[in-house]
mmCIF file of C-alpha atoms in Angstrom:
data_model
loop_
_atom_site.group_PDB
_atom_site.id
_atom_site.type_symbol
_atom_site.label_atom_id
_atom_site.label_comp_id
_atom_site.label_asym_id
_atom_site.label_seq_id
_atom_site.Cartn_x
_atom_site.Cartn_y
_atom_site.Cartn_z
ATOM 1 C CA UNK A 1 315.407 141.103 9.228
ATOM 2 C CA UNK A 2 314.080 144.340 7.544
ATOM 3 C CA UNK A 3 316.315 146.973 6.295
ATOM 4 C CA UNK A 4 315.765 150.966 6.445
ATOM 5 C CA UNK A 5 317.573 153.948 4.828
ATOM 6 C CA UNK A 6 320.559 155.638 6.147
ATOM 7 C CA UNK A 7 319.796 159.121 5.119
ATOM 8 C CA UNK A 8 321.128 161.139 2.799
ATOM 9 C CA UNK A 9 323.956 157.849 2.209
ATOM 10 C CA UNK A 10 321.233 155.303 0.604
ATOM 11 C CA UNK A 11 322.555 152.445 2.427
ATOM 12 C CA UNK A 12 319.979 149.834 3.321
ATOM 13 C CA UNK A 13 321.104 149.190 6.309
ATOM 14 C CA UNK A 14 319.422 146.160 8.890
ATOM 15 C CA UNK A 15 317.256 147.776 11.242
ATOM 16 C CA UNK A 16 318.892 146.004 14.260
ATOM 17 C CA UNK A 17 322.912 146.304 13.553
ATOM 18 C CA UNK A 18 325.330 145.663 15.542
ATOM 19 C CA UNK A 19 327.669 148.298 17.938
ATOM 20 C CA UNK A 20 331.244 146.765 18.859
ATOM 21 C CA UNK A 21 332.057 149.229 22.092
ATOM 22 C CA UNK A 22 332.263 145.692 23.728
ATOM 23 C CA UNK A 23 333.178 143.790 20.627
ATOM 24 C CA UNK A 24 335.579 141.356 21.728
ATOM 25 C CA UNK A 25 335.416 141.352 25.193
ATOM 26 C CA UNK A 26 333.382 143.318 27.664
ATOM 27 C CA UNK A 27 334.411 146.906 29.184
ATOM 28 C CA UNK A 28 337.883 146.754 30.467
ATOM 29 C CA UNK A 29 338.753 143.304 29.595
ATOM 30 C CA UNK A 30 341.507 142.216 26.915
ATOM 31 C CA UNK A 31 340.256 142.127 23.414
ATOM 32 C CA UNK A 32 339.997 138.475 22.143
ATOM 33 C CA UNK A 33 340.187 138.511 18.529
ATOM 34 C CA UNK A 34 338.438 135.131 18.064
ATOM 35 C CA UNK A 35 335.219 135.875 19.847
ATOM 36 C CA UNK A 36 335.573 139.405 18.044
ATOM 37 C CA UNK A 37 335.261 137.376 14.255
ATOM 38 C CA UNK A 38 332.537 135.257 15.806
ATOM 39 C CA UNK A 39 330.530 137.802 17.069
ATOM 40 C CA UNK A 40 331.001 139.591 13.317
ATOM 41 C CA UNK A 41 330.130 136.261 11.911
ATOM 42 C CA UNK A 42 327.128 135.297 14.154
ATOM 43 C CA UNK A 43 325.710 138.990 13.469
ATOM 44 C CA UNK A 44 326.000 138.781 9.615
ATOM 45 C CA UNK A 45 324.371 135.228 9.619
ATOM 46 C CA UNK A 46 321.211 136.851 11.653
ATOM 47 C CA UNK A 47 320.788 139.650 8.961
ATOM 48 C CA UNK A 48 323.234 142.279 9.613
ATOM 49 C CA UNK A 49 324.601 144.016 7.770
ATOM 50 C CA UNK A 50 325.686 147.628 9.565
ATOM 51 C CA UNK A 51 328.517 148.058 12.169
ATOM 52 C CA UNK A 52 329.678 150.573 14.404
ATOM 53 C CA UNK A 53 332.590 151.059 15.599
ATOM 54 C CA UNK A 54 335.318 153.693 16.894
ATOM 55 C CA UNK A 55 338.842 154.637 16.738
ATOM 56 C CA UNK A 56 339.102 154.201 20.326
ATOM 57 C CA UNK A 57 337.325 151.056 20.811
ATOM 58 C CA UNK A 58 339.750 148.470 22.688
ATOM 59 C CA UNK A 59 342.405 150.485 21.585
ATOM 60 C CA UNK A 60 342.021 150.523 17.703
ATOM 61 C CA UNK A 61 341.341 146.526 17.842
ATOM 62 C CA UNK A 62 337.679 146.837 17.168
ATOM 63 C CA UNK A 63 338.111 149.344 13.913
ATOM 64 C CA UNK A 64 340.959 146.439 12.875
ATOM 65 C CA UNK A 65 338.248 143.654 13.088
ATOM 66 C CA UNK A 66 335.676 145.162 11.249
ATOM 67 C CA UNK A 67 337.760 146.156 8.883
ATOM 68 C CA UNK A 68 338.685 142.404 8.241
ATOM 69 C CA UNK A 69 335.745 141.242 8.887
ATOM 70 C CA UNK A 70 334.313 143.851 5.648
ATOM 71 C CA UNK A 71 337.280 142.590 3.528
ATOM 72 C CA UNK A 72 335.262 138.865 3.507
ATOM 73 C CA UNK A 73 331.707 140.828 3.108
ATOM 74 C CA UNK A 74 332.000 143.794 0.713
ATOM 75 C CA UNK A 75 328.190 143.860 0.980
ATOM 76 C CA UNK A 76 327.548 145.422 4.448
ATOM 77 C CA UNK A 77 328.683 148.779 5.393
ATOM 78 C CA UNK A 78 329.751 150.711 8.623
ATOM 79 C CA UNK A 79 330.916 153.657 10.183
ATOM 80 C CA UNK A 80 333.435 155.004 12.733
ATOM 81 C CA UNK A 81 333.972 157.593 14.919
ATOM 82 C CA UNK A 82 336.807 160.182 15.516
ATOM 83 C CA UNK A 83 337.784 162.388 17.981
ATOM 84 C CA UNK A 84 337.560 161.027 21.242
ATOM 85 C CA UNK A 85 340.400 158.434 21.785
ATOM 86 C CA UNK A 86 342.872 161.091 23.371
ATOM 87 C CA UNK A 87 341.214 162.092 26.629
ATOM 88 C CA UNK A 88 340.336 164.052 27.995
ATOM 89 C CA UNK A 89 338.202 165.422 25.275
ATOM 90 C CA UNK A 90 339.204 168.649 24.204
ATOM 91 C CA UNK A 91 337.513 170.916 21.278
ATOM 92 C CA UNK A 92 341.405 171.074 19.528
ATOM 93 C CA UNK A 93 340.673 166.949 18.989
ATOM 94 C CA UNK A 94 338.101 167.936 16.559
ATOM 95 C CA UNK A 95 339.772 170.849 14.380
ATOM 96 C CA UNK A 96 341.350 170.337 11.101
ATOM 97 C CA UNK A 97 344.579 168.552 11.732
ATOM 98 C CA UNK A 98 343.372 166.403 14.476
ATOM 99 C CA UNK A 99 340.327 165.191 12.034
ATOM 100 C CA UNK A 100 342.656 164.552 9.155
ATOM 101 C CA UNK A 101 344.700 162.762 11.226
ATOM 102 C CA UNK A 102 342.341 160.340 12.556
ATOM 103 C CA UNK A 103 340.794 159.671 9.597
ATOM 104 C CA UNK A 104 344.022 158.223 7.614
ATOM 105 C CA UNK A 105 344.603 156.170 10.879
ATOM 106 C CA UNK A 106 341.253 154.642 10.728
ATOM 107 C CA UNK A 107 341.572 153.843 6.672
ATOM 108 C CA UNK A 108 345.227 152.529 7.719
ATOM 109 C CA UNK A 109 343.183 150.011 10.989
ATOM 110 C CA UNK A 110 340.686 148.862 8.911
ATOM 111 C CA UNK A 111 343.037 148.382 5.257
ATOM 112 C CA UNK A 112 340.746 150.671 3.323
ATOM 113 C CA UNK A 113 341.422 153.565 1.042
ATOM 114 C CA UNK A 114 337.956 154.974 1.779
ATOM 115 C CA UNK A 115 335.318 154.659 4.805
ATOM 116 C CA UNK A 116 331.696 154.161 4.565
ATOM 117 C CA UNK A 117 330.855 156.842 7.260
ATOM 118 C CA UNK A 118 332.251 158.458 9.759
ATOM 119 C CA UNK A 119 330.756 160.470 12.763
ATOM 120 C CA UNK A 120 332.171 162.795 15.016
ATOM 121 C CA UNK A 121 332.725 161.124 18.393
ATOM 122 C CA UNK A 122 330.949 163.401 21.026
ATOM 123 C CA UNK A 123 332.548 166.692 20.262
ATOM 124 C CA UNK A 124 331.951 169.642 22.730
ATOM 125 C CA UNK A 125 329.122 171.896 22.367
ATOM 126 C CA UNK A 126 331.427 174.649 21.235
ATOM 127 C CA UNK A 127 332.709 172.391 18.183
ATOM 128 C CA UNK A 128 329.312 172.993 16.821
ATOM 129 C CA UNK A 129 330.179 176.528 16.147
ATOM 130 C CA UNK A 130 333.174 176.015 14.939
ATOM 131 C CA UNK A 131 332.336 175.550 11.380
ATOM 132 C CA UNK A 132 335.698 174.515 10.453
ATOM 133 C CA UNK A 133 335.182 171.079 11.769
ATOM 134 C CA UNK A 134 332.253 170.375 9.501
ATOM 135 C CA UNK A 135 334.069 171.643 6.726
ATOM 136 C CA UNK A 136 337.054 169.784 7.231
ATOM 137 C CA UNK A 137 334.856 166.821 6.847
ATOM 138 C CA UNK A 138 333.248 168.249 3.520
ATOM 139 C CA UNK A 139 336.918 168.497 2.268
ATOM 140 C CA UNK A 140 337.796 165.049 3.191
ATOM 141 C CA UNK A 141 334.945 163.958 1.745
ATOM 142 C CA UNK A 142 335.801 165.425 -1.397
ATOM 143 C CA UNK A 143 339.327 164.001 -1.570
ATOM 144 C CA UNK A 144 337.158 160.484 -1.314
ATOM 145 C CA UNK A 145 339.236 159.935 1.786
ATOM 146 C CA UNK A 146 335.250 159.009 3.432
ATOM 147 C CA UNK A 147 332.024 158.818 2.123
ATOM 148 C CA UNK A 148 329.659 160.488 4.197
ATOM 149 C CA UNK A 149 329.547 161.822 7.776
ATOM 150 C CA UNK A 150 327.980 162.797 10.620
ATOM 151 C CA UNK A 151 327.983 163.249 14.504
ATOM 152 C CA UNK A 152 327.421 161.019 17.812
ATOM 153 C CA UNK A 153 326.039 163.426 20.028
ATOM 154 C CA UNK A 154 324.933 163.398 24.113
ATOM 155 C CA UNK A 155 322.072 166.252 24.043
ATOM 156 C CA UNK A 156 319.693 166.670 22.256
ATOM 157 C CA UNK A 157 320.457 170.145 21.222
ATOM 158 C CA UNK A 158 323.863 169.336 19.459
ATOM 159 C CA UNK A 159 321.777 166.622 17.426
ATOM 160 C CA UNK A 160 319.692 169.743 16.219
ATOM 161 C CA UNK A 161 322.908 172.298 15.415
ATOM 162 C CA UNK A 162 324.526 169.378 13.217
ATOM 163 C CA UNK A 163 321.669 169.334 11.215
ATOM 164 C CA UNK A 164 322.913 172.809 10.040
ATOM 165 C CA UNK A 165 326.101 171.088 8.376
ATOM 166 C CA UNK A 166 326.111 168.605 5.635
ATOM 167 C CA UNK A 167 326.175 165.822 7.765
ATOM 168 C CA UNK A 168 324.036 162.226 6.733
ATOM 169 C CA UNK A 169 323.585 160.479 10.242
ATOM 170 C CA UNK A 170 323.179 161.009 13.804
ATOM 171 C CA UNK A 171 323.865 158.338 16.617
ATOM 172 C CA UNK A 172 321.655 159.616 19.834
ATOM 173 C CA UNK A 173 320.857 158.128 22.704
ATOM 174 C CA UNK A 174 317.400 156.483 22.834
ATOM 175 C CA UNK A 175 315.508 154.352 24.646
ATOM 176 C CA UNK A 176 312.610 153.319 26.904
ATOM 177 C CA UNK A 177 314.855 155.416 29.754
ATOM 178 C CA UNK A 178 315.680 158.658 27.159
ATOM 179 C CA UNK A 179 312.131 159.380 25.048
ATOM 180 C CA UNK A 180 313.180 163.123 24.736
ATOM 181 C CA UNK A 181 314.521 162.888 21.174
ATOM 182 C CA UNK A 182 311.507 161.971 19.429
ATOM 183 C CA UNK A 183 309.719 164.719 20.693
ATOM 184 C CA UNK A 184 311.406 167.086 18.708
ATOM 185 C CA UNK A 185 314.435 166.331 16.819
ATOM 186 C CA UNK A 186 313.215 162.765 15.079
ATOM 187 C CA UNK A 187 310.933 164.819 12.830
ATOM 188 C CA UNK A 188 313.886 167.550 12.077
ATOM 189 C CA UNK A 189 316.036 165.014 11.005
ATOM 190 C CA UNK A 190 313.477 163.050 8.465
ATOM 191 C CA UNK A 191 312.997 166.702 7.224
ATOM 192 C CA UNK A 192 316.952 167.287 6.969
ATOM 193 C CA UNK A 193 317.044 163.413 5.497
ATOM 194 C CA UNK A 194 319.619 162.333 7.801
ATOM 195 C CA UNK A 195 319.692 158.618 9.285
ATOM 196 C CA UNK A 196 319.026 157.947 13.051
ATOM 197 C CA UNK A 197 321.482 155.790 14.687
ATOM 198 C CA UNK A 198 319.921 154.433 18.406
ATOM 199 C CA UNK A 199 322.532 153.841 20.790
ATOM 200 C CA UNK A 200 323.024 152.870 24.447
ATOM 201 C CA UNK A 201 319.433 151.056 23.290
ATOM 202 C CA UNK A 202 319.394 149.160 26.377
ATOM 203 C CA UNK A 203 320.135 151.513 29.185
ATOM 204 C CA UNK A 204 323.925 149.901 29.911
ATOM 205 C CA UNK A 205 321.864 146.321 30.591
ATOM 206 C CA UNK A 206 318.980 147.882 32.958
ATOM 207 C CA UNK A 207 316.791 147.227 30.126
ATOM 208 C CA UNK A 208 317.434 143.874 29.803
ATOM 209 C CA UNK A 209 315.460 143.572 32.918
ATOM 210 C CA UNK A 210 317.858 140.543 34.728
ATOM 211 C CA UNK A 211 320.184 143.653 36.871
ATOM 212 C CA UNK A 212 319.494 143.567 41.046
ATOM 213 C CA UNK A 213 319.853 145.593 43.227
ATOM 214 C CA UNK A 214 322.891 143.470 44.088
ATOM 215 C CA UNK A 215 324.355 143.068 40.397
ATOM 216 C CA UNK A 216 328.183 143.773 40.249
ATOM 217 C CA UNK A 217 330.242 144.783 37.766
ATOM 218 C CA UNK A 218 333.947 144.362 36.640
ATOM 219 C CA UNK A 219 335.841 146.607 38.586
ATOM 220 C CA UNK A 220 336.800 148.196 35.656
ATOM 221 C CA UNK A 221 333.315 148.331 33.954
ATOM 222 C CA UNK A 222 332.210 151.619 33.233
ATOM 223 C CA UNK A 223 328.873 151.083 34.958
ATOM 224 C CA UNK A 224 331.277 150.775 38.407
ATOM 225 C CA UNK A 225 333.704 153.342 37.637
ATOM 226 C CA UNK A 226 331.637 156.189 35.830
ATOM 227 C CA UNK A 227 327.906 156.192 37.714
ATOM 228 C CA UNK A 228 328.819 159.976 38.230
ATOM 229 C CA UNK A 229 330.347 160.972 34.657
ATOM 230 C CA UNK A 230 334.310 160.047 36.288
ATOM 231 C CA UNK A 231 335.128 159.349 32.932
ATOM 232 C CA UNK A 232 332.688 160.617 30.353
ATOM 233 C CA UNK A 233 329.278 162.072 30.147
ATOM 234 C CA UNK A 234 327.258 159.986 32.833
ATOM 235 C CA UNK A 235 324.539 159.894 30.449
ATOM 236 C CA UNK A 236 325.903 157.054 28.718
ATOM 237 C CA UNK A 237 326.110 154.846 32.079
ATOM 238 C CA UNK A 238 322.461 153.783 32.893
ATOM 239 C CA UNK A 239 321.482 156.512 30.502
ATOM 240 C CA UNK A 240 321.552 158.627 33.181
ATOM 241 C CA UNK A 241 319.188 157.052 35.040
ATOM 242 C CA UNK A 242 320.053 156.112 38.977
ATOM 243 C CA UNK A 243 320.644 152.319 39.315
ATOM 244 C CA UNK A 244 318.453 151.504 41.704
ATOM 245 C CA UNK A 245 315.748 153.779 40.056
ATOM 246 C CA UNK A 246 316.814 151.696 36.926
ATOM 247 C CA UNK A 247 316.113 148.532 38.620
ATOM 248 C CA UNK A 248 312.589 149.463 39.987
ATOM 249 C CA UNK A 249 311.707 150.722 36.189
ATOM 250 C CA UNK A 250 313.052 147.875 34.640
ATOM 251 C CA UNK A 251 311.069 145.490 36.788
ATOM 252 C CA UNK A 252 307.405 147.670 36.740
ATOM 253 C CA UNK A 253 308.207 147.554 32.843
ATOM 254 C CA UNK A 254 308.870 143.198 32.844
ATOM 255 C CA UNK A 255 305.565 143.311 34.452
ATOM 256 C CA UNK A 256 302.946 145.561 32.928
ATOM 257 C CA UNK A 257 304.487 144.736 29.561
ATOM 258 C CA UNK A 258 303.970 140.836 30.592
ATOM 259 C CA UNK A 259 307.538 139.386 29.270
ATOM 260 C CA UNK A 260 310.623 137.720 30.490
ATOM 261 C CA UNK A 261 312.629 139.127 27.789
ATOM 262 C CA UNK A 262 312.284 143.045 28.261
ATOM 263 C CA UNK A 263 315.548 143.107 26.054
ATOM 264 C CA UNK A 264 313.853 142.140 22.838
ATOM 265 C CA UNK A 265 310.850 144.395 23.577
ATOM 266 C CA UNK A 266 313.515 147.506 24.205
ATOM 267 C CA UNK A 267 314.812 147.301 20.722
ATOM 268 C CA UNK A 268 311.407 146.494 19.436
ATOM 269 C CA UNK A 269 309.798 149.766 21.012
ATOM 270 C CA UNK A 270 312.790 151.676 19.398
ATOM 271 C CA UNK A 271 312.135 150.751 16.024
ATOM 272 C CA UNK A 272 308.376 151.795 16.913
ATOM 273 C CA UNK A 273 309.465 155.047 15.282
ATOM 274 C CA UNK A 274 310.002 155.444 11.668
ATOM 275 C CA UNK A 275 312.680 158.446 11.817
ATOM 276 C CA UNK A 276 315.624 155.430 13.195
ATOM 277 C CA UNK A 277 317.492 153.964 10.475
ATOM 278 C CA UNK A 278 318.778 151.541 13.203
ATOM 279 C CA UNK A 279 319.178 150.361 16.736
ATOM 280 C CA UNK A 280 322.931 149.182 17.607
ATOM 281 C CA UNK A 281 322.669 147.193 20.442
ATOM 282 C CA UNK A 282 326.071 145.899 21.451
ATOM 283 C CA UNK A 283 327.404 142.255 21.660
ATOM 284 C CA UNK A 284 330.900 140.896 23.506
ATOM 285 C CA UNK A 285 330.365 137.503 22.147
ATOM 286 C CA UNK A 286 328.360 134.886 19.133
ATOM 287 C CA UNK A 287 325.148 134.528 22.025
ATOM 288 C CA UNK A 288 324.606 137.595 22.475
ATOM 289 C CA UNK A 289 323.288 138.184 19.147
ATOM 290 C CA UNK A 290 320.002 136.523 18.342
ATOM 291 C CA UNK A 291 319.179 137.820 21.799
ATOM 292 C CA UNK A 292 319.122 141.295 19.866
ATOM 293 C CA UNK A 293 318.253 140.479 16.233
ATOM 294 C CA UNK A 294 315.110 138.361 17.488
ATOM 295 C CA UNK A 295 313.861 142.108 18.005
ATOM 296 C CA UNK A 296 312.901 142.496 14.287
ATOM 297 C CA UNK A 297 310.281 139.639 14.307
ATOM 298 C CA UNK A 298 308.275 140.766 17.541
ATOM 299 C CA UNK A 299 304.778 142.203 16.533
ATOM 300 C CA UNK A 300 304.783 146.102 16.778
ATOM 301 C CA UNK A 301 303.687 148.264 20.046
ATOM 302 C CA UNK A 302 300.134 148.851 20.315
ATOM 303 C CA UNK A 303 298.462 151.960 21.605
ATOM 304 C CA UNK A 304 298.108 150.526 25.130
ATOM 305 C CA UNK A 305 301.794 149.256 25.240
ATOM 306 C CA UNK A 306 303.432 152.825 24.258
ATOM 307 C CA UNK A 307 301.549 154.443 27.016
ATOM 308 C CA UNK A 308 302.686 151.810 29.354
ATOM 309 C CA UNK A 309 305.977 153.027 28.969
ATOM 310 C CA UNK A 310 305.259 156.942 28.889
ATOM 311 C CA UNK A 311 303.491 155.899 32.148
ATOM 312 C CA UNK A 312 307.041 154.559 33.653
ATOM 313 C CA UNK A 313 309.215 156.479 32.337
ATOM 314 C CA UNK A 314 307.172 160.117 33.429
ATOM 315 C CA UNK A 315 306.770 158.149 36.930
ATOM 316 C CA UNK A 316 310.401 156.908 37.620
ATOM 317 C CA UNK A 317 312.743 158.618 35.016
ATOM 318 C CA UNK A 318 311.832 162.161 33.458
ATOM 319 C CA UNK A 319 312.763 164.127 36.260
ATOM 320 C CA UNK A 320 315.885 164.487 35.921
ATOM 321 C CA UNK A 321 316.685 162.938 32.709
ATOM 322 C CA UNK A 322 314.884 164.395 30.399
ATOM 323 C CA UNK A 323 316.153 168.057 31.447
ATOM 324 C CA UNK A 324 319.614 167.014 31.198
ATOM 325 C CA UNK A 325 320.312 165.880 28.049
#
């Protein structure tokens, strides 16, 4: 495992961490505390040592685990998010009072007196010019309530206004199936020294190359209920990207790339670029994980490789991706 820099926070952090959305159990399924510890366990014992979690994760359970889990390993650090477990999402979840809030109920779920980091979960475009939430956070910070922040953005564009605040880190979207952010903003942020956090690295699974066209999901799996943003920005299902027209990408990519484990070569191509502090693939149980950590020892892109997938991605995905978020 190699580490990188978290911004402006100085953590070494592992380049491939670990996101618990699905920590636990998969989406919509009860939380099993068990295979949550495991999966912790498994993921420290394969190098990690960053975790990412969320107030609203299984209902507070995931922020509880972690924060456990950190009691036993006071060497690794994390961050949560705020803001976005009272839906729907509203700007008033991110002013003042609601961000105070949240905060001392994620130090009182994970039993600490001070967090590591915590970002913004998805606030509205209009909470970006509302200074007053970024400030709250600088006063917070100050009272040594948390230790640095930052945002977990959809667009693109809100990545680039939070770099006008005294934020540390970033979570985006990016993968093979969303390339737009290291056009522009990955260079912004080294300048601004704030960390890059990679999420939804595998497309919702459709990177992993094994989905069919006849794959089904839990009935209560986001990637059945919100393939048309029902519940939350779309973007985050399939990143976006139509199943189907997932499926056919995925597949072209297995092939011209030559491997049977597209997975490992997603995360790999991610940490291709020097601006991400870290790719946070998820894991709902212990086997999941040196599926993702084996990413760190796979020989880099070359030249030829990149291009193969700027070739599938402009052919099957930028139009209408790319213009949407």
């Amino acid at each position: 495992m190699q580490f990188r820099t978290l911004g402006k926070t100085g953590f070494k952090i592992s380049e491939v961490s670990l996101g618990t959305w699905q920590l636990g159990g998969k989406w919509g399924t009860p939380f099993d505390p068990k295979d949550a510890r495991d999966t912790l366990e498994e993921a420290y014992d394969q190098g990690v040592n960053f975790f990412d979690t969320a107030d609203g994760y299984q209902d507070g359970q995931s922020e509880k685990a972690v924060g456990e889990f950190i009691k036993n390993h006071p060497d690794v650090h994390y961050t949560t998010k705020i803001g976005r477990k009272e839906m729907p999402l509203d700007i008033k979840h991110f002013d003042p009072a609601h961000l105070a809030r949240y905060v001392d109920e994620s130090l009182q779920n994970m039993g600490t007196d001070s967090l590591d980091m915590v970002l913004l979960h998805c606030p509205p475009m209009m909470n970006y010019y509302m200074p007053e939430t970024f400030f709250e956070m600088d006063k917070l910070k100050k009272e040594g309530k948390i230790k640095n922040y930052g945002v977990s953005v959809e667009r693109v564009e809100e990545g680039i206004k939070a770099l006008s605040y005294n934020i540390s880190a970033v979570e985006i979207i990016f993968n093979m199936f969303r390339l737009r952010p290291a056009d522009l903003f990955f260079d912004l942020a080294k300048k601004n020294n704030v960390g890059i956090l990679a999420r939804v690295p595998l497309a919702s699974g459709l990177l992993t190359g094994k989905y069919t066209a006849d794959t089904k999901f839990a009935p209560e799996d986001h990637r059945t209920t919100n393939r048309h943003g029902e519940q939350f920005d779309k973007g985050e299902t399939f990143s976006g990207v139509d199943y189907l027209t997932g499926v056919k990408a995925a597949n072209e990519l297995k092939q011209r790339l030559g491997t049977d484990n597209l997975a490992a070569m997603a995360l790999r191509f991610i940490l291709m670029y020097d601006a991400v502090s870290a790719v946070i693939p998820g894991a709902s149980n212990p086997t999941q994980i040196e599926r993702n950590t084996t990413a760190a020892d796979l020989p880099a892109f070359t030249d030829e490789q990149m291009q193969i997938v700027r070739d599938v991605y402009d052919k099957y995905i930028k139009n209408p991706v790319e213009y949407l978020w």
